[in-house]
Amino acid sequence: MKKWFLTTTWLTLGLVALPSKADDHDKFKEAERVAWSGNFKAFQASLSELDHPLSPYVEMAFYKRHPHLRYQKQIEHFLSVYQHTPLEWPVRESWLDYLRRHNKKALFINAYKETSDAELTCYYLRYQLDLGAPKPAILDQVAKLWRVGKSQPKACDSLFATWQSAGYLTQELVWQRITSTAQGGQSALLPYLKTLLPEDEAYLADLYLAVRQDPSAAAGLYRYKKRSSKEAEIAVYGMNRLIWRDKKLALRAWDKLQTMFAFSESQKSKVAYRFALALASKGEPEAEFWLNKVPKALRDEKLMQWLLANKLKHQDWQGIKALFVGHEHMSSGQKYWLAYSYNQLGEQSKAQQLWQDVANERHYYGFLAAGRLGLPTQLNEVPLTLEPALLSKVAKAPGFKRAKALYELERYTEARREWNYLTNTSSQEEKLAASQLAAEFDWYDSTIFTLAEIGAWDHIELRFPLAFQDLFERFSSSNKVDVDWSFAIARRESSFAPDARSHANAYGLMQILPSTAKYIGKKRISNSRLMKPEMNIRLGTHYLNYLKSKNDGNEILATASYNAGFHRVKNWVPKEPMPAEVWIELIPYTETRDYVKNVYAYRQVYRQRLGNNDNLLKEVLDLSIGG
């Protein structure tokens, strides 16, 4: 069968429905408003006249807002038809709440589906007991609800009381809940849990709470009254937190605690791991000792990075060689730095061979290695070819149509829920087809994330789209920054999702903080305006120019500053100059270190996509940081 390349426009082939007309969407929104009103006949009439992919959302709007026994058959039919789709739980949750409020226990049990909602689950189990279900079958399920590190809803109280009076609450479960509560849950729950401990162990809850509130309490040796295994557990928890706050106190206390407790090898190894990470990330002189103390079994990627960074910092080329020679499954970065060490030790042929291997790959280290050898960078692009029948099938899928229509209506959260449902229930080939189709109507982030999810790394045109190209080119030019840099920042920050919002409340394509927007724009700019691509790109490129200027034209420092802040990055600049590639590897924040590497790799990809095959990373090899 004939296949079509990515560049084919499927709309012109008639395989994909043309975008819904504005008036079709207006009809949908009007039918939805009728559904919200609660007039069942008017709702049914408007629904019968509606030919739109989002017709089920009109039904959802009615049944979610107006659950009632007189609509039981319709609701049950709706829940059956749309089970597991994003349409299900808004209606099911409302229906369950209605049945609970009207004490319809049997109907509630019948309508219940497994959920993470503890309140609904407690009602479900309680109602089964009320209607005569065998106690063991029900009470065996309660421990999982009880031992969480937070207070559960009041709906669970009677269930827990029945469970406890039946003898299911053991001291082991009490201690499990105290541990999970103290080590990351709601610490306000600890005084209650203390009452469930034997009288001679009640002090342990107080000790855990004291260490949770102030890790230095773990260094108070007088607090350990019995030198028990439970006290040892609290001591280890405290040391793992204290090392990040007060290294001297933590190191002294750990030496003494080891004479008091017979810590297991697992506990000692975990403390060594945490000490190594904390000390290495702060550049402390004790880091090397603790890094070497961590057993090989615990040397994960994060720890290996710090082992490497510590040896780079001390120019310990023999140490890097010893670290990686014979190491199975070396990453590209490890191969690069092993080659670097060979080169420093005069073993050029070994260095050249390793760099040649890495230079064939498309990533930060591959581009660096190519720069070292004077070779062209390799994007290794594989054109995406798909059967027209497959594209047509996916385009006609109800889930795809709903996702597309919601995206057109700028209901991005609902659109992504539909997209996730679609891709979670699709084959890999169908996901590829959905990704290509989404790219046709500029839904960039869904295309990027879906291709990443299935490991389809080589479809460069889809993974690195020239999104909002006219805006990026115009504002990059006016703000005197390279357009490949602007593209790379946006690709790393948001994957080109205009509505992106971070936990730190950064907004839009280039993730601009409101405070940054106010500083750059000289006035307050609303969050909604920050999500507008034109405003966001204008501010983002302006901010890049500002950071470049603050860093004396150094775009590596400016890139790090975009992620971590100028003042923090300034403190990382060494007094003596070092090669830029080494400085990047020594950035103490993992997020920022990876951010700089990714942005520079993305810049290279965009540079080539825009027609410039020069190796940007080769320029990095000639730069120094510091001095």
Coordinates of C-alpha atoms in Angstrom, one line a residue, residues 8-502:
T8 CA 2.0 15.5 3.0
T9 CA -0.9 17.7 4.1
W10 CA -3.6 15.3 5.1
L11 CA -6.3 17.9 5.0
T12 CA -5.9 18.3 1.3
L13 CA -6.2 14.5 0.8
G14 CA -9.6 14.6 2.5
L15 CA -8.5 12.0 5.1
V16 CA -9.0 14.3 8.0
A17 CA -12.1 16.2 8.7
L18 CA -11.8 19.9 8.3
P19 CA -11.6 21.9 11.5
S20 CA -15.0 22.4 13.1
K21 CA -16.6 25.7 12.0
A22 CA -17.1 28.4 14.6
D23 CA -20.9 28.1 14.3
D24 CA -20.7 24.4 15.0
H25 CA -18.8 25.2 18.2
D26 CA -21.4 27.9 19.0
K27 CA -24.2 25.3 18.7
F28 CA -22.3 23.0 21.1
K29 CA -21.9 25.8 23.6
E30 CA -25.5 26.7 23.4
A31 CA -26.6 23.1 23.9
E32 CA -24.3 22.9 26.9
R33 CA -25.9 26.0 28.4
V34 CA -29.3 24.4 28.0
A35 CA -28.0 21.3 29.7
W36 CA -26.8 23.4 32.7
S37 CA -30.3 24.9 33.1
G38 CA -31.8 21.6 34.1
N39 CA -34.8 21.5 31.8
F40 CA -34.7 17.9 30.7
K41 CA -37.0 18.2 27.6
A42 CA -35.1 21.3 26.4
F43 CA -31.8 19.4 27.0
Q44 CA -33.0 16.4 25.0
A45 CA -34.3 18.6 22.2
S46 CA -31.0 20.5 21.8
L47 CA -29.0 17.3 22.0
S48 CA -31.1 15.7 19.3
E49 CA -30.4 18.6 16.9
L50 CA -26.7 18.7 17.7
D51 CA -24.2 17.0 15.3
H52 CA -20.9 17.6 17.1
P53 CA -18.0 15.5 18.5
L54 CA -18.6 17.0 21.9
S55 CA -22.3 15.9 22.2
P56 CA -21.4 13.6 25.1
Y57 CA -20.1 16.7 26.9
V58 CA -23.6 18.1 26.7
E59 CA -24.9 14.9 28.3
M60 CA -22.2 15.1 30.9
A61 CA -23.1 18.7 31.8
F62 CA -26.7 17.7 32.4
Y63 CA -26.2 14.5 34.5
K64 CA -23.3 16.0 36.5
R65 CA -25.4 19.0 37.5
H66 CA -28.8 17.3 37.8
P67 CA -28.4 13.8 39.1
H68 CA -31.8 12.3 40.1
L69 CA -33.4 8.9 40.5
R70 CA -35.8 9.8 37.6
Y71 CA -32.8 9.9 35.3
Q72 CA -31.3 6.7 36.7
K73 CA -31.6 4.7 33.5
Q74 CA -30.1 7.4 31.4
I75 CA -27.2 8.0 33.9
E76 CA -26.4 4.3 34.1
H77 CA -26.4 4.0 30.3
F78 CA -24.1 7.1 30.0
L79 CA -21.7 5.6 32.6
S80 CA -21.7 2.3 30.8
V81 CA -21.1 3.8 27.3
Y82 CA -18.3 6.2 28.5
Q83 CA -16.7 4.0 31.2
H84 CA -13.0 4.7 31.5
T85 CA -13.2 7.9 29.3
P86 CA -12.7 11.4 30.8
L87 CA -16.5 11.7 30.6
E88 CA -17.1 9.0 33.2
W89 CA -16.0 10.3 36.6
P90 CA -17.5 13.8 36.6
V91 CA -20.9 12.1 36.2
R92 CA -20.2 9.1 38.4
E93 CA -18.9 11.2 41.3
S94 CA -22.0 13.4 41.2
W95 CA -24.3 10.4 41.0
L96 CA -22.5 8.7 43.9
D97 CA -22.8 11.9 46.0
Y98 CA -26.5 12.1 45.2
L99 CA -27.1 8.4 46.2
R100 CA -25.1 9.0 49.4
R101 CA -27.1 12.0 50.4
H102 CA -30.4 10.1 49.8
N103 CA -29.1 7.0 51.7
K104 CA -29.5 4.7 48.6
K105 CA -26.9 2.3 49.8
A106 CA -27.6 -0.6 47.4
L107 CA -27.6 1.7 44.4
F108 CA -24.4 3.4 45.7
I109 CA -22.6 0.0 45.9
N110 CA -23.8 -0.9 42.4
A111 CA -22.6 2.5 41.0
Y112 CA -19.2 2.5 42.8
K113 CA -16.0 1.9 40.9
E114 CA -12.5 1.7 42.3
T115 CA -11.2 5.2 43.0
S116 CA -8.4 7.0 44.9
D117 CA -11.2 9.1 46.7
A118 CA -11.0 7.8 50.3
E119 CA -14.4 9.2 51.2
L120 CA -16.2 7.3 48.5
T121 CA -14.3 4.2 49.3
C122 CA -15.2 4.4 53.0
Y123 CA -18.9 4.8 52.1
Y124 CA -18.6 1.8 49.8
L125 CA -17.1 -0.5 52.4
R126 CA -19.4 0.9 55.2
Y127 CA -22.5 0.3 53.1
Q128 CA -21.6 -3.2 52.4
L129 CA -21.2 -3.9 56.1
D130 CA -24.6 -2.2 56.7
L131 CA -26.3 -4.5 54.2
G132 CA -24.8 -7.7 55.7
A133 CA -21.6 -8.4 53.7
P134 CA -19.2 -10.8 55.5
K135 CA -17.1 -8.7 57.9
P136 CA -13.7 -10.3 57.1
A137 CA -14.0 -9.7 53.4
I138 CA -14.7 -6.0 54.0
L139 CA -12.4 -5.3 57.0
D140 CA -9.4 -6.9 55.3
Q141 CA -9.5 -3.9 52.9
V142 CA -9.4 -1.2 55.6
A143 CA -5.7 -1.3 56.6
K144 CA -4.7 0.3 53.3
L145 CA -7.0 3.2 54.0
W146 CA -5.9 3.6 57.6
R147 CA -2.1 3.6 57.4
V148 CA -1.7 6.7 55.3
G149 CA 0.2 9.7 56.6
K150 CA -2.8 12.0 56.7
S151 CA -6.2 12.4 58.3
Q152 CA -8.9 10.6 56.4
P153 CA -12.4 12.0 55.9
K154 CA -15.0 11.8 58.7
A155 CA -16.9 9.3 56.5
C156 CA -14.2 6.8 57.4
D157 CA -14.5 7.2 61.2
S158 CA -17.2 4.6 61.8
L159 CA -15.6 2.1 59.4
F160 CA -12.2 2.5 61.2
A161 CA -14.0 2.1 64.6
T162 CA -15.6 -1.2 63.5
W163 CA -12.3 -2.3 62.1
Q164 CA -10.4 -1.4 65.3
S165 CA -12.9 -3.0 67.6
A166 CA -12.7 -6.2 65.5
G167 CA -9.0 -6.5 66.4
Y168 CA -7.5 -5.5 63.1
L169 CA -5.4 -2.6 64.4
T170 CA -1.9 -4.0 65.3
Q171 CA 1.1 -2.2 66.7
E172 CA 2.9 -2.9 63.5
L173 CA 0.3 -0.9 61.6
V174 CA 0.4 1.9 64.2
W175 CA 4.2 2.2 63.7
Q176 CA 3.9 2.1 59.9
R177 CA 1.4 5.0 60.1
I178 CA 3.6 7.0 62.5
T179 CA 6.5 6.5 60.2
S180 CA 4.7 7.6 57.1
T181 CA 3.2 10.6 58.9
A182 CA 6.4 11.8 60.5
Q183 CA 8.5 11.4 57.3
G184 CA 6.3 13.3 54.9
G185 CA 2.7 13.3 56.0
Q186 CA 0.6 15.6 58.2
S187 CA 2.7 15.9 61.4
A188 CA -0.4 17.3 63.2
L189 CA -1.7 13.7 63.2
L190 CA 1.2 12.4 65.4
P191 CA -0.4 13.4 68.8
Y192 CA -3.4 11.3 68.0
L193 CA -1.2 8.3 66.8
K194 CA 0.8 8.7 70.0
T195 CA -2.3 7.6 72.0
L196 CA -2.3 4.3 70.1
L197 CA 1.2 3.3 71.2
P198 CA 2.0 1.4 74.4
E199 CA 2.6 3.7 77.3
D200 CA 6.3 2.9 77.4
E201 CA 6.7 3.8 73.6
A202 CA 4.6 7.0 73.6
Y203 CA 7.7 9.1 73.7
L204 CA 8.7 7.8 70.2
A205 CA 5.9 9.8 68.6
D206 CA 7.2 12.9 70.4
L207 CA 10.7 12.2 69.3
Y208 CA 9.6 11.8 65.7
L209 CA 7.7 15.0 65.8
A210 CA 10.6 16.9 67.3
V211 CA 12.9 15.6 64.6
R212 CA 10.4 16.4 61.9
Q213 CA 10.1 20.0 63.1
D214 CA 13.8 20.4 63.7
P215 CA 16.3 17.8 62.4
S216 CA 18.9 19.0 64.9
A217 CA 16.8 17.2 67.6
A218 CA 18.2 14.0 66.1
A219 CA 21.6 15.0 67.4
G220 CA 20.4 15.1 71.0
L221 CA 21.8 11.8 72.2
Y222 CA 19.9 12.0 75.5
R223 CA 16.6 11.6 73.6
Y224 CA 17.4 8.0 72.8
K225 CA 16.2 6.3 76.0
K226 CA 16.3 2.6 75.0
R227 CA 18.6 2.5 72.0
S228 CA 15.9 0.4 70.2
S229 CA 15.5 -0.3 66.5
K230 CA 12.7 2.2 66.4
E231 CA 14.9 4.9 67.9
A232 CA 17.5 4.0 65.3
E233 CA 15.0 4.5 62.5
I234 CA 14.2 8.0 63.8
A235 CA 18.0 8.8 64.1
V236 CA 18.6 7.8 60.5
Y237 CA 15.6 9.9 59.3
G238 CA 17.0 12.8 61.3
M239 CA 20.5 12.5 60.0
N240 CA 19.3 12.3 56.4
R241 CA 17.7 15.7 56.9
L242 CA 20.2 17.3 59.1
I243 CA 23.1 16.9 56.7
W244 CA 21.4 19.4 54.3
R245 CA 21.1 22.0 57.1
D246 CA 24.1 21.7 59.4
K247 CA 26.9 19.4 58.1
K248 CA 29.2 19.8 61.1
L249 CA 26.5 18.8 63.6
A250 CA 25.3 15.9 61.4
L251 CA 28.8 14.5 60.9
R252 CA 29.6 14.7 64.7
A253 CA 26.2 13.3 65.6
W254 CA 26.5 10.4 63.2
D255 CA 29.9 9.4 64.6
K256 CA 28.4 9.2 68.1
L257 CA 25.1 7.5 67.0
Q258 CA 27.1 4.7 65.5
T259 CA 28.5 3.8 68.9
M260 CA 25.0 3.8 70.4
F261 CA 23.1 1.8 67.7
A262 CA 23.7 -1.4 65.7
F263 CA 22.6 0.2 62.5
S264 CA 21.9 -2.2 59.6
E265 CA 24.2 -2.1 56.6
S266 CA 21.2 -0.8 54.6
Q267 CA 20.7 2.1 57.1
K268 CA 24.4 3.0 57.0
S269 CA 24.5 2.8 53.2
K270 CA 21.4 5.1 52.9
V271 CA 23.0 7.6 55.3
A272 CA 26.2 7.5 53.3
Y273 CA 24.3 8.1 50.1
R274 CA 22.4 11.2 51.5
F275 CA 25.6 12.6 53.1
A276 CA 27.4 12.2 49.8
L277 CA 24.7 14.0 47.8
A278 CA 24.4 16.8 50.3
L279 CA 28.1 17.5 50.7
A280 CA 28.9 17.1 47.0
S281 CA 26.1 19.5 45.9
K282 CA 27.5 22.1 48.3
G283 CA 31.1 21.6 47.2
E284 CA 32.2 20.5 50.6
P285 CA 35.7 19.0 51.1
E286 CA 34.2 16.0 52.9
A287 CA 32.2 15.0 49.8
E288 CA 35.0 12.8 48.3
F289 CA 35.1 10.6 51.4
W290 CA 31.4 10.0 51.5
L291 CA 31.1 9.6 47.7
N292 CA 33.6 6.8 47.9
K293 CA 31.8 5.3 50.9
V294 CA 28.6 4.6 49.1
P295 CA 28.4 1.0 48.0
K296 CA 28.4 0.3 44.3
A297 CA 24.9 -1.1 44.5
L298 CA 23.6 2.4 45.4
R299 CA 25.6 4.3 42.8
D300 CA 22.7 5.4 40.7
E301 CA 22.9 8.0 37.9
K302 CA 22.7 10.9 40.3
L303 CA 25.5 9.7 42.5
M304 CA 27.7 8.8 39.5
Q305 CA 27.3 12.4 38.3
W306 CA 28.6 13.7 41.6
L307 CA 31.5 11.2 41.6
L308 CA 32.4 12.5 38.2
A309 CA 31.9 16.1 39.1
N310 CA 34.1 15.8 42.2
K311 CA 36.9 14.2 40.2
L312 CA 36.6 16.9 37.4
K313 CA 36.8 19.6 40.1
H314 CA 40.1 18.2 41.2
Q315 CA 41.3 17.3 37.7
D316 CA 41.6 13.7 38.8
W317 CA 41.9 12.2 35.4
Q318 CA 43.2 8.9 36.7
G319 CA 40.3 8.8 39.1
I320 CA 37.8 9.3 36.2
K321 CA 39.5 6.6 34.3
A322 CA 39.3 4.2 37.3
L323 CA 35.6 5.2 37.8
F324 CA 34.5 4.3 34.2
V325 CA 36.9 1.7 32.7
G326 CA 35.2 -1.6 32.9
H327 CA 31.9 0.0 33.9
E328 CA 29.1 -1.7 32.1
H329 CA 26.5 0.3 30.1
M330 CA 28.3 3.7 30.2
S331 CA 26.2 6.6 29.3
S332 CA 27.2 9.0 26.5
G333 CA 28.2 11.5 29.0
Q334 CA 30.4 9.0 30.9
K335 CA 32.0 8.0 27.6
Y336 CA 32.7 11.7 26.7
W337 CA 34.4 12.4 30.0
L338 CA 36.4 9.1 30.0
A339 CA 37.7 10.2 26.5
Y340 CA 38.4 13.7 28.0
S341 CA 40.5 12.0 30.7
Y342 CA 42.3 9.8 28.2
N343 CA 43.1 13.0 26.3
Q344 CA 44.5 14.7 29.4
L345 CA 46.6 11.6 30.2
G346 CA 48.1 11.6 26.7
E347 CA 46.2 8.5 25.5
Q348 CA 44.8 10.3 22.4
S349 CA 44.0 7.3 20.3
K350 CA 41.6 6.0 23.1
A351 CA 40.1 9.4 23.4
Q352 CA 39.5 9.8 19.7
Q353 CA 37.9 6.4 19.5
L354 CA 35.4 7.1 22.3
W355 CA 34.6 10.6 21.0
Q356 CA 34.0 9.1 17.5
D357 CA 31.5 6.8 19.0
V358 CA 29.7 9.5 20.9
A359 CA 29.8 12.0 18.0
N360 CA 27.4 9.8 16.0
E361 CA 24.6 10.5 18.5
R362 CA 22.1 13.4 18.6
H363 CA 22.5 15.0 22.0
Y364 CA 24.6 17.5 24.0
Y365 CA 27.6 15.1 24.3
G366 CA 27.3 14.0 20.7
F367 CA 27.5 17.6 19.5
L368 CA 30.4 18.3 21.9
A369 CA 32.3 15.2 20.7
A370 CA 31.7 16.2 17.0
G371 CA 33.1 19.6 17.9
R372 CA 36.2 18.0 19.4
L373 CA 36.8 16.0 16.2
G374 CA 35.8 18.6 13.7
L375 CA 33.0 16.4 12.4
P376 CA 29.5 17.4 11.3
T377 CA 26.8 17.0 13.9
Q378 CA 24.4 14.1 13.4
L379 CA 20.6 14.7 13.7
N380 CA 19.9 11.1 12.6
E381 CA 16.4 12.1 11.4
V382 CA 14.1 9.4 10.3
P383 CA 11.1 10.6 8.2
L384 CA 7.8 9.4 9.5
T385 CA 5.8 7.3 7.1
L386 CA 2.3 6.1 7.9
E387 CA -0.4 4.3 6.0
P388 CA -3.3 6.6 4.9
A389 CA -5.8 4.1 6.2
L390 CA -4.2 4.3 9.7
L391 CA -4.3 8.1 9.7
S392 CA -7.9 8.0 8.5
K393 CA -8.9 5.5 11.3
V394 CA -7.3 7.6 14.0
A395 CA -8.8 10.9 12.7
K396 CA -12.2 9.3 12.8
A397 CA -11.8 8.0 16.4
P398 CA -14.4 9.6 18.7
G399 CA -11.6 10.3 21.3
F400 CA -9.5 12.1 18.7
K401 CA -12.4 14.1 17.5
R402 CA -13.3 15.2 21.1
A403 CA -9.7 16.1 21.9
K404 CA -9.4 18.1 18.7
A405 CA -12.6 20.0 19.3
L406 CA -11.8 20.8 22.9
Y407 CA -8.4 22.1 21.8
E408 CA -10.1 24.3 19.2
L409 CA -12.3 25.6 22.0
E410 CA -9.2 26.3 24.1
R411 CA -10.4 23.9 26.8
Y412 CA -6.9 22.7 27.1
T413 CA -7.2 20.7 30.3
E414 CA -10.2 18.7 29.0
A415 CA -8.5 18.3 25.7
R416 CA -5.4 16.7 27.3
R417 CA -7.5 14.4 29.3
E418 CA -9.1 13.1 26.1
W419 CA -5.7 12.9 24.4
N420 CA -4.3 10.9 27.3
Y421 CA -7.3 8.5 27.2
L422 CA -6.9 8.2 23.4
T423 CA -3.1 7.4 23.5
N424 CA -3.4 5.2 26.6
T425 CA -5.8 3.0 24.6
S426 CA -3.9 3.0 21.3
S427 CA -1.2 1.0 19.8
Q428 CA 2.2 2.5 19.1
E429 CA 1.4 3.0 15.4
E430 CA -1.9 4.7 16.3
K431 CA 0.0 7.0 18.7
L432 CA 2.4 7.9 15.9
A433 CA -0.6 8.7 13.7
A434 CA -2.3 10.7 16.4
S435 CA 1.0 12.7 16.9
Q436 CA 1.2 13.5 13.2
L437 CA -2.5 14.5 13.1
A438 CA -2.1 16.8 16.1
A439 CA 0.9 18.5 14.5
E440 CA -1.4 19.3 11.5
F441 CA -3.4 21.6 13.7
D442 CA -0.4 22.9 15.7
W443 CA -1.0 21.0 19.0
Y444 CA 2.7 20.9 19.6
D445 CA 3.0 19.7 23.2
S446 CA 0.8 16.6 22.7
T447 CA 2.8 15.6 19.7
I448 CA 6.1 16.1 21.6
F449 CA 5.0 14.3 24.8
T450 CA 3.5 11.4 22.9
L451 CA 6.5 10.8 20.8
A452 CA 8.7 10.9 23.9
E453 CA 6.4 8.4 25.7
I454 CA 6.9 5.8 23.0
G455 CA 10.6 6.5 22.4
A456 CA 10.1 7.8 18.8
W457 CA 13.1 10.1 19.2
D458 CA 14.1 10.4 15.5
H459 CA 11.2 12.2 14.0
I460 CA 12.9 15.6 14.4
E461 CA 10.4 17.7 12.4
L462 CA 7.7 16.6 14.8
R463 CA 9.7 16.7 18.0
F464 CA 11.3 20.1 17.3
P465 CA 8.6 22.1 15.4
L466 CA 9.1 25.6 14.2
A467 CA 6.2 26.7 16.3
F468 CA 5.1 30.3 16.3
Q469 CA 8.0 30.9 13.9
D470 CA 7.0 34.4 12.8
L471 CA 6.8 35.6 16.4
F472 CA 10.1 34.0 17.5
E473 CA 11.9 35.4 14.5
R474 CA 10.4 38.9 14.9
F475 CA 11.0 39.3 18.7
S476 CA 14.4 37.5 18.6
S477 CA 15.5 39.9 16.0
S478 CA 14.2 43.0 17.8
N479 CA 15.7 41.9 21.1
K480 CA 19.0 40.9 19.5
V481 CA 19.1 37.2 20.5
D482 CA 19.6 34.2 18.3
V483 CA 16.3 32.7 17.2
D484 CA 17.6 29.2 17.8
W485 CA 18.2 30.2 21.5
S486 CA 14.6 31.5 21.8
F487 CA 13.2 28.3 20.2
A488 CA 15.3 26.1 22.4
I489 CA 14.2 27.9 25.6
A490 CA 10.5 27.6 24.7
R491 CA 10.9 23.9 23.7
R492 CA 12.6 23.1 27.1
E493 CA 10.2 25.3 29.2
S494 CA 6.8 24.4 27.8
S495 CA 7.1 22.2 24.7
F496 CA 5.2 25.1 23.1
A497 CA 2.1 24.8 25.2
P498 CA 0.7 28.4 25.4
D499 CA -1.3 27.6 28.6
A500 CA 1.7 26.0 30.4
R501 CA 1.9 27.0 34.1
S502 CA 4.6 25.8 36.5

